[in-house]
CSV table of C-alpha atoms and ligand atoms in Angstrom, one decimal:
chain,number,residue,atom,x,y,z
O,1,MET,CA,178.4,-172.3,-86.6
O,2,ILE,CA,178.4,-171.2,-83.2
O,3,THR,CA,179.2,-174.0,-80.4
O,4,LYS,CA,179.4,-172.7,-76.6
O,5,LYS,CA,179.7,-174.3,-73.2
O,6,THR,CA,176.7,-175.2,-71.4
O,7,VAL,CA,175.7,-175.8,-67.5
O,8,LYS,CA,175.7,-179.7,-68.9
O,9,ASP,CA,179.7,-178.7,-69.6
O,10,VAL,CA,180.3,-178.1,-66.1
O,11,ASP,CA,180.5,-179.7,-62.6
O,12,LEU,CA,178.1,-177.4,-60.4
O,13,GLU,CA,177.8,-179.9,-57.5
O,14,GLY,CA,177.5,-177.4,-54.2
O,15,ARG,CA,178.9,-174.5,-55.9
O,16,ARG,CA,178.3,-170.7,-55.8
O,17,VAL,CA,176.4,-170.0,-59.2
O,18,ILE,CA,175.4,-166.9,-60.4
O,19,MET,CA,173.0,-166.7,-63.5
O,20,ARG,CA,171.9,-163.6,-65.9
O,21,VAL,CA,168.2,-164.0,-67.0
O,22,ASP,CA,165.7,-162.5,-68.5
O,23,PHE,CA,163.1,-161.5,-66.0
O,24,ASN,CA,161.9,-158.0,-67.9
O,25,VAL,CA,158.4,-158.9,-67.5
O,26,PRO,CA,155.3,-156.3,-68.4
O,27,LEU,CA,153.5,-155.1,-65.3
O,28,ASP,CA,150.4,-153.5,-65.1
O,29,SER,CA,149.8,-149.8,-63.3
O,30,ALA,CA,149.6,-151.7,-60.2
O,31,GLY,CA,152.9,-153.1,-60.3
O,32,ARG,CA,151.3,-156.5,-61.1
O,33,ILE,CA,153.0,-159.2,-63.5
O,34,THR,CA,150.5,-159.3,-66.7
O,35,ASP,CA,152.6,-162.3,-68.4
O,36,ASP,CA,155.0,-164.5,-66.4
O,37,THR,CA,156.1,-166.1,-70.0
O,38,ARG,CA,160.3,-164.7,-69.6
O,39,ILE,CA,159.7,-166.1,-65.6
O,40,ARG,CA,158.9,-169.7,-66.7
O,41,ALA,CA,161.0,-169.9,-69.6
O,42,ALA,CA,164.3,-169.7,-67.4
O,43,LEU,CA,162.7,-172.5,-65.0
O,44,PRO,CA,164.4,-175.3,-67.2
O,45,THR,CA,168.1,-174.1,-66.4
O,46,ILE,CA,167.6,-172.6,-62.6
O,47,GLU,CA,165.7,-175.6,-61.7
O,48,TYR,CA,168.9,-178.1,-63.5
O,49,VAL,CA,171.2,-175.7,-61.3
O,50,MET,CA,169.0,-175.9,-58.0
O,51,GLU,CA,169.0,-179.6,-58.2
O,52,ARG,CA,172.7,-179.8,-57.8
O,53,LYS,CA,172.6,-178.2,-54.4
O,54,THR,CA,174.1,-174.6,-55.8
O,55,LYS,CA,173.8,-171.8,-53.8
O,56,LEU,CA,172.3,-169.9,-57.0
O,57,VAL,CA,172.1,-165.7,-57.5
O,58,LEU,CA,169.8,-164.6,-60.3
O,59,MET,CA,170.0,-161.2,-61.6
O,60,SER,CA,168.0,-159.5,-64.2
O,61,HIS,CA,166.9,-156.3,-65.3
O,62,LEU,CA,163.3,-154.6,-65.7
O,63,GLY,CA,162.3,-151.9,-67.4
O,64,ARG,CA,164.2,-149.0,-68.2
O,65,PRO,CA,165.2,-147.3,-64.6
O,66,LYS,CA,168.2,-145.7,-66.2
O,67,GLY,CA,170.6,-146.1,-62.9
O,68,GLN,CA,167.8,-145.0,-60.7
O,69,GLU,CA,166.6,-147.0,-58.3
O,70,LYS,CA,162.6,-147.1,-59.2
O,71,GLU,CA,159.9,-148.4,-56.9
O,72,GLU,CA,157.5,-149.5,-59.1
O,73,LEU,CA,160.8,-151.3,-61.3
O,74,ARG,CA,161.7,-153.5,-58.2
O,75,LEU,CA,162.1,-157.3,-58.7
O,76,VAL,CA,160.0,-157.9,-55.3
O,77,PRO,CA,157.1,-159.4,-57.3
O,78,VAL,CA,159.1,-160.8,-59.5
O,79,GLY,CA,161.2,-162.8,-56.7
O,80,LYS,CA,157.1,-164.2,-55.2
O,81,ARG,CA,155.8,-165.3,-58.8
O,82,LEU,CA,159.5,-167.2,-59.1
O,83,SER,CA,159.3,-168.6,-55.7
O,84,GLU,CA,155.5,-170.0,-56.6
O,85,LEU,CA,156.7,-171.5,-59.5
O,86,ILE,CA,159.7,-173.4,-58.4
O,87,GLY,CA,157.9,-174.1,-55.0
O,88,ARG,CA,160.7,-172.6,-52.5
O,89,ASP,CA,161.6,-169.7,-50.9
O,90,VAL,CA,163.7,-167.0,-52.6
O,91,ILE,CA,165.8,-164.8,-50.9
O,92,ILE,CA,165.3,-161.1,-52.9
O,93,CYS,CA,167.8,-158.7,-52.0
O,94,LYS,CA,167.4,-154.9,-51.7
O,95,ASP,CA,170.1,-154.0,-54.1
O,96,SER,CA,172.7,-156.1,-56.5
O,97,ILE,CA,175.4,-154.9,-54.7
O,98,GLY,CA,176.8,-153.8,-51.6
O,99,GLU,CA,177.5,-154.6,-48.4
O,100,GLU,CA,174.1,-155.5,-47.1
O,101,THR,CA,173.9,-157.6,-50.2
O,102,LYS,CA,177.2,-158.9,-49.7
O,103,LYS,CA,176.4,-160.4,-46.2
O,104,ILE,CA,173.3,-162.4,-47.5
O,105,ILE,CA,174.8,-164.0,-50.4
O,106,SER,CA,178.1,-165.3,-48.5
O,107,GLY,CA,175.4,-166.5,-45.9
O,108,MET,CA,173.3,-169.0,-48.3
O,109,GLN,CA,173.6,-172.3,-47.9
O,110,ASN,CA,173.5,-175.0,-50.6
O,111,GLY,CA,170.2,-175.4,-52.1
O,112,ASP,CA,169.6,-171.8,-51.7
O,113,VAL,CA,168.1,-169.6,-54.2
O,114,ALA,CA,168.8,-165.3,-54.2
O,115,LEU,CA,167.4,-162.8,-56.3
O,116,LEU,CA,169.4,-159.5,-56.6
O,117,GLU,CA,167.5,-156.5,-57.0
O,118,ASN,CA,167.4,-154.9,-60.5
O,119,LEU,CA,170.2,-154.3,-62.4
O,120,ARG,CA,169.8,-151.1,-64.1
O,121,PHE,CA,169.3,-149.5,-61.0
O,122,HIS,CA,172.9,-148.8,-60.9
O,123,LYS,CA,174.5,-146.8,-64.2
O,124,GLU,CA,177.0,-149.0,-63.7
O,125,GLU,CA,175.4,-152.1,-65.3
O,126,GLU,CA,174.9,-150.5,-68.8
O,127,GLN,CA,178.2,-149.1,-68.9
O,128,ASN,CA,179.8,-152.2,-68.3
O,129,ASP,CA,181.4,-150.8,-65.4
O,130,PRO,CA,184.5,-153.1,-64.4
O,131,GLY,CA,184.3,-152.5,-60.7
O,132,PHE,CA,180.3,-153.5,-60.8
O,133,ALA,CA,180.9,-156.2,-62.6
O,134,GLN,CA,183.7,-157.4,-60.2
O,135,GLU,CA,181.2,-157.3,-57.5
O,136,LEU,CA,178.8,-159.5,-59.1
O,137,ALA,CA,181.6,-161.9,-59.8
O,138,SER,CA,182.4,-162.0,-56.2
O,139,TYR,CA,179.1,-163.9,-55.7
O,140,ALA,CA,179.9,-166.7,-57.2
O,141,ASP,CA,182.5,-169.2,-58.8
O,142,VAL,CA,180.5,-169.9,-61.7
O,143,TYR,CA,178.5,-167.6,-64.5
O,144,VAL,CA,175.8,-168.9,-66.6
O,145,ASN,CA,174.0,-166.8,-68.6
O,146,ASP,CA,170.2,-167.5,-69.8
O,147,ALA,CA,169.3,-164.2,-71.2
O,148,PHE,CA,169.7,-164.4,-74.8
O,149,GLY,CA,167.6,-161.3,-75.1
O,150,THR,CA,170.1,-158.7,-74.0
O,151,ALA,CA,173.0,-160.8,-75.2
O,152,HIS,CA,173.4,-157.9,-78.3
O,153,ARG,CA,174.5,-155.7,-75.0
O,154,ALA,CA,178.0,-155.4,-73.8
O,155,HIS,CA,176.6,-154.8,-69.9
O,156,ALA,CA,178.3,-156.0,-66.7
O,157,SER,CA,176.1,-158.4,-66.1
O,158,THR,CA,176.1,-160.0,-69.7
O,159,GLU,CA,179.8,-159.3,-70.7
O,160,GLY,CA,181.7,-158.0,-68.0
O,161,ILE,CA,181.6,-160.7,-65.8
O,162,ALA,CA,181.7,-163.2,-68.1
O,163,LYS,CA,185.6,-162.2,-68.5
O,164,LEU,CA,185.8,-162.6,-64.5
O,165,LEU,CA,184.2,-166.3,-64.3
O,166,PRO,CA,184.4,-169.8,-66.3
O,167,ALA,CA,181.0,-168.8,-68.3
O,168,TYR,CA,178.6,-171.1,-69.4
O,169,ALA,CA,175.4,-170.7,-71.6
O,170,GLY,CA,172.1,-171.3,-69.8
O,171,PHE,CA,169.3,-173.9,-71.7
O,172,LEU,CA,167.1,-170.7,-73.6
O,173,MET,CA,170.2,-169.2,-74.6
O,174,GLU,CA,171.7,-172.5,-76.1
O,175,LYS,CA,168.2,-173.1,-77.8
O,176,GLU,CA,168.7,-169.5,-79.7
O,177,ILE,CA,171.8,-170.1,-80.5
O,178,ASN,CA,171.4,-173.6,-82.7
O,179,PHE,CA,168.1,-172.2,-83.9
O,180,LEU,CA,169.2,-168.9,-85.1
O,181,GLY,CA,172.9,-170.4,-86.0
O,182,LYS,CA,171.0,-172.7,-88.5
O,183,LEU,CA,169.0,-170.2,-90.3
O,184,LEU,CA,172.6,-168.1,-90.2
O,185,TYR,CA,174.5,-170.7,-91.0
O,186,SER,CA,172.7,-173.9,-92.5
O,187,PRO,CA,169.3,-173.2,-93.5
O,188,GLU,CA,167.7,-176.0,-95.2
O,189,HIS,CA,166.4,-174.7,-98.6
O,190,PRO,CA,164.1,-172.9,-100.1
O,191,TYR,CA,164.4,-170.8,-97.3
O,192,ILE,CA,161.7,-167.9,-97.0
O,193,ALA,CA,161.9,-164.9,-94.7
O,194,ILE,CA,158.8,-162.8,-94.1
O,195,ILE,CA,159.8,-159.1,-93.1
O,196,GLY,CA,157.3,-157.0,-91.6
O,197,GLY,CA,156.6,-154.2,-88.8
O,198,ALA,CA,156.9,-150.7,-88.3
O,199,LYS,CA,159.9,-149.5,-89.8
O,200,VAL,CA,162.7,-150.2,-92.9
O,201,SER,CA,165.2,-148.6,-90.7
O,202,THR,CA,165.4,-151.5,-87.7
O,203,LYS,CA,165.6,-154.1,-90.5
O,204,ILE,CA,167.8,-152.4,-92.9
O,205,ALA,CA,170.6,-155.1,-92.0
O,206,VAL,CA,168.8,-158.2,-91.5
O,207,LEU,CA,167.2,-157.4,-95.1
O,208,GLU,CA,170.9,-157.0,-96.8
O,209,LYS,CA,171.8,-160.3,-95.2
O,210,LEU,CA,169.1,-162.3,-95.6
O,211,ILE,CA,168.9,-161.2,-99.7
O,212,GLU,CA,172.2,-163.2,-99.6
O,213,ARG,CA,170.5,-166.3,-98.2
O,214,VAL,CA,166.7,-166.9,-99.3
O,215,GLU,CA,165.0,-167.4,-102.3
O,216,VAL,CA,162.1,-165.8,-101.3
O,217,LEU,CA,161.8,-162.5,-99.6
O,218,ILE,CA,158.2,-161.1,-98.4
O,219,ILE,CA,157.6,-157.6,-96.9
O,220,GLY,CA,154.5,-156.5,-95.8
O,221,GLY,CA,154.0,-154.3,-92.8
O,222,GLY,CA,154.2,-150.6,-92.6
O,223,MET,CA,157.7,-150.7,-94.4
O,224,CYS,CA,156.5,-152.1,-97.8
O,225,TYR,CA,154.9,-148.8,-98.4
O,226,THR,CA,158.7,-147.3,-98.3
O,227,PHE,CA,159.3,-150.2,-101.0
O,228,LEU,CA,156.2,-149.7,-102.7
O,229,LYS,CA,157.2,-146.0,-103.6
O,230,ALA,CA,160.6,-146.8,-104.7
O,231,LYS,CA,158.3,-148.8,-107.1
O,232,GLY,CA,156.7,-145.4,-108.2
O,233,PHE,CA,153.4,-146.4,-106.6
O,234,GLU,CA,151.0,-143.5,-105.0
O,235,VAL,CA,150.8,-145.0,-101.3
O,236,GLY,CA,148.0,-142.0,-99.8
O,237,ASN,CA,149.1,-141.4,-96.0
O,238,SER,CA,150.8,-145.1,-95.6
O,239,LEU,CA,153.9,-145.1,-93.6
O,240,VAL,CA,156.8,-143.8,-95.8
O,241,GLU,CA,160.2,-143.4,-94.7
O,242,THR,CA,161.2,-141.0,-97.3
O,243,ASP,CA,165.0,-140.8,-96.4
O,244,LYS,CA,164.8,-145.4,-96.9
O,245,VAL,CA,163.4,-145.1,-100.4
O,246,ASN,CA,166.6,-145.0,-102.0
O,247,LEU,CA,167.7,-147.9,-100.2
O,248,ALA,CA,164.7,-149.7,-101.0
O,249,PHE,CA,165.2,-149.4,-104.1
O,250,GLU,CA,168.6,-150.7,-104.4
O,251,LEU,CA,167.3,-154.0,-102.0
O,252,ILE,CA,164.6,-154.2,-105.1
O,253,LYS,CA,167.6,-154.2,-107.6
O,254,LYS,CA,169.9,-156.3,-105.5
O,255,ALA,CA,167.1,-158.9,-105.2
O,256,ASP,CA,166.5,-159.2,-109.1
O,257,GLU,CA,170.0,-159.1,-110.1
O,258,LYS,CA,170.7,-162.3,-107.5
O,259,LYS,CA,167.3,-163.6,-109.2
O,260,ILE,CA,165.5,-163.9,-105.5
O,261,LYS,CA,161.6,-163.7,-105.5
O,262,LEU,CA,161.0,-160.3,-103.5
O,263,LEU,CA,157.2,-159.9,-103.0
O,264,LEU,CA,155.3,-156.9,-101.7
O,265,PRO,CA,151.6,-156.9,-100.9
O,266,LEU,CA,149.0,-156.9,-104.2
O,267,ASP,CA,146.1,-155.3,-102.3
O,268,HIS,CA,145.8,-153.3,-98.4
O,269,VAL,CA,143.6,-152.8,-96.1
O,270,ILE,CA,142.9,-149.1,-95.9
O,271,ALA,CA,141.7,-146.7,-93.8
O,272,ASP,CA,141.6,-143.2,-93.1
O,273,LYS,CA,142.4,-143.5,-90.0
O,274,VAL,CA,144.2,-145.8,-87.2
O,275,GLU,CA,141.1,-146.8,-85.3
O,276,GLU,CA,138.9,-149.7,-84.5
O,277,GLU,CA,136.3,-147.6,-85.8
O,278,ALA,CA,137.5,-146.7,-89.2
O,279,LYS,CA,135.5,-147.4,-92.4
O,280,ILE,CA,137.9,-150.1,-94.2
O,281,ARG,CA,138.2,-150.8,-98.1
O,282,ILE,CA,140.2,-153.5,-99.6
O,283,VAL,CA,142.1,-152.2,-102.6
O,284,ASP,CA,145.1,-153.3,-105.2
O,285,THR,CA,148.2,-152.0,-104.7
O,286,ASN,CA,147.7,-149.8,-107.8
O,287,ALA,CA,144.3,-148.1,-106.4
O,288,ILE,CA,145.4,-146.6,-102.7
O,289,PRO,CA,143.4,-143.0,-102.7
O,290,PRO,CA,145.5,-140.0,-101.4
O,291,GLY,CA,144.5,-139.5,-97.8
O,292,MET,CA,144.3,-143.3,-97.6
O,293,ILE,CA,146.6,-145.0,-95.0
O,294,GLY,CA,147.4,-148.8,-95.7
O,295,LEU,CA,147.1,-150.9,-92.1
O,296,ASP,CA,146.9,-154.8,-93.4
O,297,ILE,CA,147.9,-156.9,-96.4
O,298,GLY,CA,144.6,-157.9,-98.6
O,299,PRO,CA,143.4,-161.2,-99.3
O,300,LYS,CA,145.2,-161.7,-102.7
O,301,SER,CA,148.1,-161.0,-100.7
O,302,ILE,CA,147.5,-163.5,-97.9
O,303,ARG,CA,146.8,-166.0,-100.3
O,304,VAL,CA,149.9,-165.3,-102.7
O,305,PHE,CA,151.8,-165.4,-99.4
O,306,LYS,CA,150.5,-168.5,-98.0
O,307,LYS,CA,151.6,-170.5,-100.8
O,308,GLU,CA,155.0,-169.7,-100.8
O,309,ILE,CA,155.2,-170.8,-97.1
O,310,LYS,CA,154.0,-173.7,-97.8
O,311,ALA,CA,156.3,-174.4,-100.8
O,312,ALA,CA,159.5,-173.4,-98.0
O,313,LYS,CA,161.5,-176.0,-95.8
O,314,THR,CA,162.8,-172.9,-93.6
O,315,ILE,CA,160.7,-169.7,-93.0
O,316,LEU,CA,161.6,-166.8,-90.8
O,317,TRP,CA,158.8,-164.2,-89.6
O,318,ASN,CA,159.8,-161.1,-88.4
O,319,GLY,CA,157.7,-158.5,-88.1
O,320,PRO,CA,153.6,-158.0,-88.2
O,321,MET,CA,151.8,-157.3,-91.6
O,322,GLY,CA,149.6,-154.8,-90.3
O,323,VAL,CA,148.5,-152.9,-87.5
O,324,PHE,CA,147.5,-156.1,-85.8
O,325,GLU,CA,147.0,-154.6,-82.2
O,326,ILE,CA,143.8,-153.1,-84.0
O,327,GLU,CA,141.5,-156.6,-84.6
O,328,LYS,CA,140.4,-154.9,-87.9
O,329,PHE,CA,143.7,-154.6,-89.0
O,330,SER,CA,144.9,-158.0,-87.8
O,331,LYS,CA,143.7,-160.4,-90.2
O,332,GLY,CA,147.1,-160.7,-92.3
O,333,THR,CA,149.3,-161.1,-89.4
O,334,ARG,CA,146.8,-164.0,-88.0
O,335,GLN,CA,146.7,-165.4,-91.5
O,336,ILE,CA,150.4,-165.5,-91.7
O,337,GLY,CA,150.9,-167.0,-88.6
O,338,LYS,CA,148.5,-169.7,-88.9
O,339,ALA,CA,150.6,-170.5,-92.8
O,340,LEU,CA,153.7,-170.7,-90.4
O,341,ALA,CA,152.1,-172.8,-87.8
O,342,SER,CA,150.7,-175.7,-90.3
O,343,SER,CA,153.8,-175.7,-92.2
O,344,ARG,CA,155.9,-179.0,-92.3
O,345,GLY,CA,159.5,-176.8,-92.7
O,346,THR,CA,161.1,-175.3,-89.7
O,347,THR,CA,159.7,-172.2,-88.5
O,348,VAL,CA,161.1,-169.6,-86.9
O,349,VAL,CA,159.9,-166.5,-85.4
O,350,GLY,CA,161.4,-163.5,-84.0
O,351,GLY,CA,160.7,-160.1,-82.7
O,352,GLY,CA,158.6,-159.1,-79.9
O,353,ASP,CA,155.5,-157.4,-81.6
O,354,SER,CA,155.5,-161.1,-84.4
O,355,VAL,CA,156.0,-163.5,-80.9
O,356,ALA,CA,153.1,-161.5,-78.6
O,357,ALA,CA,150.8,-161.6,-81.9
O,358,VAL,CA,152.0,-165.2,-82.5
O,359,ASN,CA,151.2,-165.8,-78.5
O,360,ALA,CA,147.7,-164.1,-78.9
O,361,ALA,CA,146.7,-166.7,-81.5
O,362,GLY,CA,147.6,-169.6,-79.4
O,363,LEU,CA,150.4,-170.5,-82.2
O,364,SER,CA,153.2,-170.4,-80.4
O,365,GLY,CA,153.0,-174.5,-79.9
O,366,SER,CA,152.9,-175.4,-83.4
O,367,ILE,CA,156.1,-172.8,-84.1
O,368,THR,CA,159.4,-174.9,-84.5
O,369,HIS,CA,161.4,-171.7,-82.4
O,370,VAL,CA,159.9,-168.9,-81.2
O,371,SER,CA,162.9,-166.8,-80.3
O,372,THR,CA,163.0,-164.6,-76.9
O,373,GLY,CA,165.1,-161.9,-78.1
O,374,GLY,CA,163.7,-158.6,-80.2
O,375,GLY,CA,166.7,-157.0,-81.2
O,376,ALA,CA,168.9,-159.5,-79.9
O,377,SER,CA,168.0,-162.4,-82.4
O,378,LEU,CA,168.1,-159.7,-85.2
O,379,GLU,CA,171.2,-158.9,-84.7
O,380,PHE,CA,172.4,-162.1,-84.6
O,381,LEU,CA,170.9,-162.9,-87.8
O,382,GLU,CA,172.4,-160.2,-89.6
O,383,GLY,CA,175.7,-161.8,-88.9
O,384,LYS,CA,177.0,-159.6,-85.9
O,385,ASP,CA,179.0,-160.7,-83.1
O,386,LEU,CA,176.7,-160.9,-79.9
O,387,PRO,CA,179.2,-159.7,-77.4
O,388,GLY,CA,177.2,-162.0,-74.3
O,389,VAL,CA,177.5,-164.3,-76.6
O,390,VAL,CA,181.2,-164.1,-77.9
O,391,ALA,CA,182.3,-164.2,-73.9
O,392,LEU,CA,180.7,-167.7,-73.1
O,393,LEU,CA,183.4,-170.4,-73.1
O,394,ASP,CA,183.5,-171.9,-76.7
O,395,LYS,CA,183.0,-176.2,-76.5
L,1,ADP,P1,158.5,-156.6,-84.6
L,1,ADP,O1,158.5,-156.6,-82.9
L,1,ADP,O2,158.0,-158.0,-84.6
L,1,ADP,O3,160.2,-156.7,-84.8
L,1,ADP,P2,158.2,-154.1,-85.3
L,1,ADP,O4,158.4,-153.7,-83.8
L,1,ADP,O5,159.3,-153.8,-86.3
L,1,ADP,O6,157.9,-155.7,-85.0
L,1,ADP,O7,156.8,-153.3,-85.6
L,1,ADP,C1,155.5,-153.4,-84.7
L,1,ADP,C2,154.4,-152.4,-84.9
L,1,ADP,O8,154.5,-152.3,-86.7
L,1,ADP,C3,153.4,-153.0,-84.2
L,1,ADP,O9,153.0,-152.0,-83.7
L,1,ADP,C4,152.3,-152.6,-86.1
L,1,ADP,O10,151.3,-151.7,-85.7
L,1,ADP,C5,153.2,-151.8,-86.5
L,1,ADP,N1,152.5,-151.7,-88.4
L,1,ADP,C6,152.4,-152.7,-89.2
L,1,ADP,N2,151.8,-152.6,-90.1
L,1,ADP,C7,151.8,-151.3,-90.0
L,1,ADP,C8,151.3,-150.3,-91.0
L,1,ADP,N3,150.4,-150.9,-92.2
L,1,ADP,N4,151.0,-149.0,-91.0
L,1,ADP,C9,151.4,-148.8,-89.6
L,1,ADP,N5,152.5,-149.4,-88.6
L,1,ADP,C10,152.3,-151.0,-88.6
L,2,MG,MG1,158.7,-154.3,-81.7
């Protein structure tokens, strides 16, 4: 297991604290926040630190400004929303570094909260530039990381700074490490993984790792057609990664050798185009006509997958079962979500789109752990060291 020191393991009373949070929220074209989940998710740690009469400096990235100052990616609306949520003023800095920022920070009183401007306005953030990290570190005595979603990147605010200050995990970070760590190191069996989404290529490493651990591996979503192709089925115009067919074949063979149940969909919702207006049909796996596209798992698959979910003690789900953004192709994803929600086992959902699907269906409250980090949770489950996690103090 990975165990890291948390904010509870350090005396914060009256100290200067700098905290990396994930305030990378979705914005609409008018620059309004469309979903403040990530801000609210950081509140327990923010409030815990604030209650200790600290000078608290928060920092985050927003979008992909690629080292340029972008008006539409300023953190001002985020700071305002945060201020409403915590019921007090937030000092919003116009930059993350520089003389003016330094002056503002050094004028902070105990109990004050400041928010630095979007870290990625400086290319040095993603380059993990030591000078940039040093400047951030100069604002504080203690560093806290509560941004699990960026922990797989060695950036100045996630890794560089952790070498310069005593570094602790926030509560969100701790929760992710605990739940995902349990899946990686000591899952209760039977352990079943349901992997879907668009591409095999983004999930090869995690599939290889999971095959070592699970009793049942279910593959749905767009990536199932590469596997079906490997098994010799005709899949029409469904999404296939031709250069990954061999790899899919190897994974099928490996599962066989290890006596792991690798389940692919038995039937599919097909259409000739990926649109709400498309006419749909349900066909078995051996009957996908030329020109048609598999866009969701069918009712037989749902029934079989649900039965497996019901029998499992640990269930990991990553990647939707179909093009769930379109109502017609969303049933498989919704039904799998429901099956997880009614399971009595430990249920973990990771991946940006699967988490969005679970939230949209109002099911997140019934899932044991909804991971906030898409790429980070996959890398963690692959067994990789995440630089932002490694850099924190060990318990
Ligand atoms: P996550 O973010 O949960 O890890 P991915 O990003 O891997 O998931 O995949 C999500 C995308 O996969 C969605 O946009 C969805 O429309 C797409 N998808 C799912 N099933 C299919 C399919 N059968 N054909 C094409 N795309 C699919
Ligand atoms: Mg995604």
